[in-house]
């Protein structure tokens, strides 16, 4: 939608002189971030940048160093994160930047490992996060309308954005100050709801852009999914296929940036997991670089992590983007991580022609095309095949090449294939949840049945109407008792409510019970909405914090051997800390719906009774970070709404237990190796060793890494040779790991 930028130009100019003076001082030091039509320009140099989203709130500080290190090894230059207003200011005027909310510590760790930061301040973030990142107290500000040209909202939004920017400046974290932050984001996918606000929407967009620029950070600002982002703010793309859907920068002086390349579909309860193949992700990235002259791509997510506590949005699972290049636990997800690593190397190797060369494109066939970037001395070509079924032969500069179905081949110097999106040469890995402890000792479990409120004189609220739930609870709990008397019989209700994370006019939405009636036989429905209702906020167990060690003594726990089913039952037991450093999980397949705590830390809500179409739970394993565990004995507490059998809960460790790789004479040599021949490289994660070779075949083995078998041609000595080549490498720690060079026929090892 075309909107005049005259207003934006006027309001931005108001702060030009001060901003120019600050930028000038930074430029004198040689540390400056600008942009042009080709790319972000860092210290005077155009850069092709690969980025990955990691949210500090979805992991623990102890995990950050390894996560960032693995991202760097995967070829990333930038770590991108949202800033979550509702964790930093849960109560108006009271701020929290401690523990896993320590934003400064997270950014400093990124800087220590030599990477840049893209800081998405929002402050609306969506992110499948409760209330889109807004603190709930914002809902109670008089006359407020979220994300519009509304003075109360703008005042509070500007206050929080200014606080974050001031904090970053104070800590010296912007690039011109010597820090890692090279770009920031204001707002988030606003264009999707902008029409709902009428004329107020465009005014708000211009105000938000001008407000951000006036803060003089010395780095560019961007708006994602906002085609009319006012100058100098950069409009960027979010989505699965920005090489096809992005309308492009709204000015020839702005670069093409992709802020969210979705690495999978985030899971929700009731759905099966939808993974995205590494071939598809790589195809999308290469197409964006080729077609849109893209110079910045961020993977959403590169590490998804865990929705601890009550922060997951409506129906979103506790596990977040587990199929990202780094899984929920921080393990490298192969072959996605390795395939994208090769892609990054292939693109960066041709940075010069991509950033400075002349561009041309032409057809190679009905569904094939070439994109060429060329300088006087360097050349790179992207040969694209959109046909999902055929393998056509194409002629390019007197070279005949076969293009795999739905693939892009990258040709360095416009001659040599250095990467093919559809051919995965990276090793594969299989992740295993190993049971290390069964919690089936009935004598170790205790229960506490949540009491139904009986003393109506102690009700927190009364009224002749049904109260809106979140207003009554102030979002401090998922539970609200609705109590009414009808013909001397008490009726009560409670409901687990999830907050939405997106959409227009969030401040107007109602949650909770909205209609209650009683129907006896064939008589008309008798509504109780206007009866005298009494309300009790939260559960007794929440108020007394019985999920904490000290709180467990405040109630009378009972044995569970004779316990009859009752909704809202608390269970507690203890378990030993598993030996080693593997990720730890709880298998809650036997339970229904509720929340779980370990040593007083909530590891999130669970809802395993809500089955996916496959008949399986959408999520059955729940992550316990090492930081939450004690050296020996750990307190486990659950509140269960629907029943379930705690005796079937198990403690598991998660690790990659099997790896596999394959190579043949047509494979492209890995760019990270120094040789010119294809190689298969097998290695372990987390200091583990290769303990055995289960399959090796030199010839034409059949199948894939899940199930190999010997083909019609096979060298009987294959396994012996592989073990000899591995030698000490196989039976020591895996770095450096097994490498096997190719021969005229294919070789696969598992």
PDB file of N, CA, C and O in Angstrom, residues 435 437-445 560 573-575 590 636 645-651:
ATOM      1  N   UNK A 435      15.974 -43.666  28.783  1.00  0.00           N
ATOM      2  CA  UNK A 435      15.401 -43.661  30.126  1.00  0.00           C
ATOM      3  C   UNK A 435      16.506 -43.953  31.136  1.00  0.00           C
ATOM      4  O   UNK A 435      17.187 -44.979  31.044  1.00  0.00           O
ATOM      5  N   UNK A 437      15.797 -43.172  34.637  1.00  0.00           N
ATOM      6  CA  UNK A 437      15.157 -43.390  35.928  1.00  0.00           C
ATOM      7  C   UNK A 437      13.648 -43.525  35.736  1.00  0.00           C
ATOM      8  O   UNK A 437      13.004 -42.684  35.101  1.00  0.00           O
ATOM      9  N   UNK A 438      13.087 -44.614  36.282  1.00  0.00           N
ATOM     10  CA  UNK A 438      11.639 -44.811  36.302  1.00  0.00           C
ATOM     11  C   UNK A 438      11.108 -44.282  37.635  1.00  0.00           C
ATOM     12  O   UNK A 438      11.628 -44.641  38.696  1.00  0.00           O
ATOM     13  N   UNK A 439      10.079 -43.460  37.560  1.00  0.00           N
ATOM     14  CA  UNK A 439       9.508 -42.896  38.787  1.00  0.00           C
ATOM     15  C   UNK A 439       8.253 -43.680  39.181  1.00  0.00           C
ATOM     16  O   UNK A 439       7.198 -43.124  39.471  1.00  0.00           O
ATOM     17  N   UNK A 440       8.390 -45.001  39.192  1.00  0.00           N
ATOM     18  CA  UNK A 440       7.243 -45.887  39.387  1.00  0.00           C
ATOM     19  C   UNK A 440       7.120 -46.445  40.799  1.00  0.00           C
ATOM     20  O   UNK A 440       6.331 -47.362  41.044  1.00  0.00           O
ATOM     21  N   UNK A 441       7.902 -45.909  41.722  1.00  0.00           N
ATOM     22  CA  UNK A 441       7.782 -46.346  43.119  1.00  0.00           C
ATOM     23  C   UNK A 441       6.613 -45.604  43.761  1.00  0.00           C
ATOM     24  O   UNK A 441       6.698 -44.404  44.033  1.00  0.00           O
ATOM     25  N   UNK A 442       5.517 -46.315  43.993  1.00  0.00           N
ATOM     26  CA  UNK A 442       4.303 -45.669  44.511  1.00  0.00           C
ATOM     27  C   UNK A 442       4.533 -45.031  45.869  1.00  0.00           C
ATOM     28  O   UNK A 442       3.873 -44.037  46.230  1.00  0.00           O
ATOM     29  N   UNK A 443       5.492 -45.537  46.630  1.00  0.00           N
ATOM     30  CA  UNK A 443       5.755 -44.994  47.964  1.00  0.00           C
ATOM     31  C   UNK A 443       6.515 -43.670  47.922  1.00  0.00           C
ATOM     32  O   UNK A 443       6.580 -42.960  48.926  1.00  0.00           O
ATOM     33  N   UNK A 444       7.088 -43.346  46.755  1.00  0.00           N
ATOM     34  CA  UNK A 444       7.843 -42.090  46.655  1.00  0.00           C
ATOM     35  C   UNK A 444       6.962 -40.920  46.243  1.00  0.00           C
ATOM     36  O   UNK A 444       7.397 -39.771  46.286  1.00  0.00           O
ATOM     37  N   UNK A 445       5.730 -41.210  45.827  1.00  0.00           N
ATOM     38  CA  UNK A 445       4.823 -40.152  45.369  1.00  0.00           C
ATOM     39  C   UNK A 445       3.869 -39.742  46.487  1.00  0.00           C
ATOM     40  O   UNK A 445       3.382 -40.576  47.254  1.00  0.00           O
ATOM     41  N   UNK A 560      -0.588 -41.919  47.428  1.00  0.00           N
ATOM     42  CA  UNK A 560      -1.432 -42.000  46.231  1.00  0.00           C
ATOM     43  C   UNK A 560      -1.965 -43.400  45.974  1.00  0.00           C
ATOM     44  O   UNK A 560      -2.698 -43.611  45.004  1.00  0.00           O
ATOM     45  N   UNK A 573       7.327 -35.789  44.004  1.00  0.00           N
ATOM     46  CA  UNK A 573       8.275 -36.863  44.268  1.00  0.00           C
ATOM     47  C   UNK A 573       9.672 -36.279  44.144  1.00  0.00           C
ATOM     48  O   UNK A 573       9.831 -35.057  43.972  1.00  0.00           O
ATOM     49  N   UNK A 574      10.667 -37.114  44.230  1.00  0.00           N
ATOM     50  CA  UNK A 574      12.045 -36.677  44.006  1.00  0.00           C
ATOM     51  C   UNK A 574      12.695 -37.618  43.002  1.00  0.00           C
ATOM     52  O   UNK A 574      12.259 -38.760  42.811  1.00  0.00           O
ATOM     53  N   UNK A 575      13.734 -37.126  42.355  1.00  0.00           N
ATOM     54  CA  UNK A 575      14.505 -37.972  41.443  1.00  0.00           C
ATOM     55  C   UNK A 575      15.971 -37.566  41.508  1.00  0.00           C
ATOM     56  O   UNK A 575      16.311 -36.430  41.868  1.00  0.00           O
ATOM     57  N   UNK A 590       2.134 -40.145  30.099  1.00  0.00           N
ATOM     58  CA  UNK A 590       1.054 -40.743  30.882  1.00  0.00           C
ATOM     59  C   UNK A 590       0.161 -39.713  31.566  1.00  0.00           C
ATOM     60  O   UNK A 590      -0.850 -40.077  32.177  1.00  0.00           O
ATOM     61  N   UNK A 636      10.322 -32.765  42.294  1.00  0.00           N
ATOM     62  CA  UNK A 636       9.448 -32.694  41.133  1.00  0.00           C
ATOM     63  C   UNK A 636       8.014 -32.513  41.611  1.00  0.00           C
ATOM     64  O   UNK A 636       7.518 -33.306  42.413  1.00  0.00           O
ATOM     65  N   UNK A 645      -1.372 -40.622  35.102  1.00  0.00           N
ATOM     66  CA  UNK A 645      -0.731 -41.607  35.972  1.00  0.00           C
ATOM     67  C   UNK A 645       0.726 -41.209  36.183  1.00  0.00           C
ATOM     68  O   UNK A 645       1.583 -41.452  35.322  1.00  0.00           O
ATOM     69  N   UNK A 646       1.051 -40.591  37.314  1.00  0.00           N
ATOM     70  CA  UNK A 646       2.435 -40.152  37.547  1.00  0.00           C
ATOM     71  C   UNK A 646       3.423 -41.302  37.672  1.00  0.00           C
ATOM     72  O   UNK A 646       4.633 -41.091  37.504  1.00  0.00           O
ATOM     73  N   UNK A 647       2.944 -42.517  37.957  1.00  0.00           N
ATOM     74  CA  UNK A 647       3.855 -43.654  38.129  1.00  0.00           C
ATOM     75  C   UNK A 647       4.543 -44.050  36.832  1.00  0.00           C
ATOM     76  O   UNK A 647       5.520 -44.800  36.850  1.00  0.00           O
ATOM     77  N   UNK A 648       4.045 -43.564  35.695  1.00  0.00           N
ATOM     78  CA  UNK A 648       4.665 -43.894  34.416  1.00  0.00           C
ATOM     79  C   UNK A 648       5.608 -42.810  33.900  1.00  0.00           C
ATOM     80  O   UNK A 648       6.166 -42.929  32.814  1.00  0.00           O
ATOM     81  N   UNK A 649       5.787 -41.756  34.674  1.00  0.00           N
ATOM     82  CA  UNK A 649       6.731 -40.708  34.283  1.00  0.00           C
ATOM     83  C   UNK A 649       8.154 -41.253  34.363  1.00  0.00           C
ATOM     84  O   UNK A 649       8.501 -41.992  35.288  1.00  0.00           O
ATOM     85  N   UNK A 650       8.980 -40.890  33.398  1.00  0.00           N
ATOM     86  CA  UNK A 650      10.388 -41.292  33.423  1.00  0.00           C
ATOM     87  C   UNK A 650      11.287 -40.074  33.259  1.00  0.00           C
ATOM     88  O   UNK A 650      10.889 -39.055  32.683  1.00  0.00           O
ATOM     89  N   UNK A 651      12.493 -40.211  33.794  1.00  0.00           N
ATOM     90  CA  UNK A 651      13.553 -39.224  33.570  1.00  0.00           C
ATOM     91  C   UNK A 651      14.426 -39.751  32.443  1.00  0.00           C
ATOM     92  O   UNK A 651      14.834 -40.920  32.455  1.00  0.00           O
TER      93      UNK A 651
END
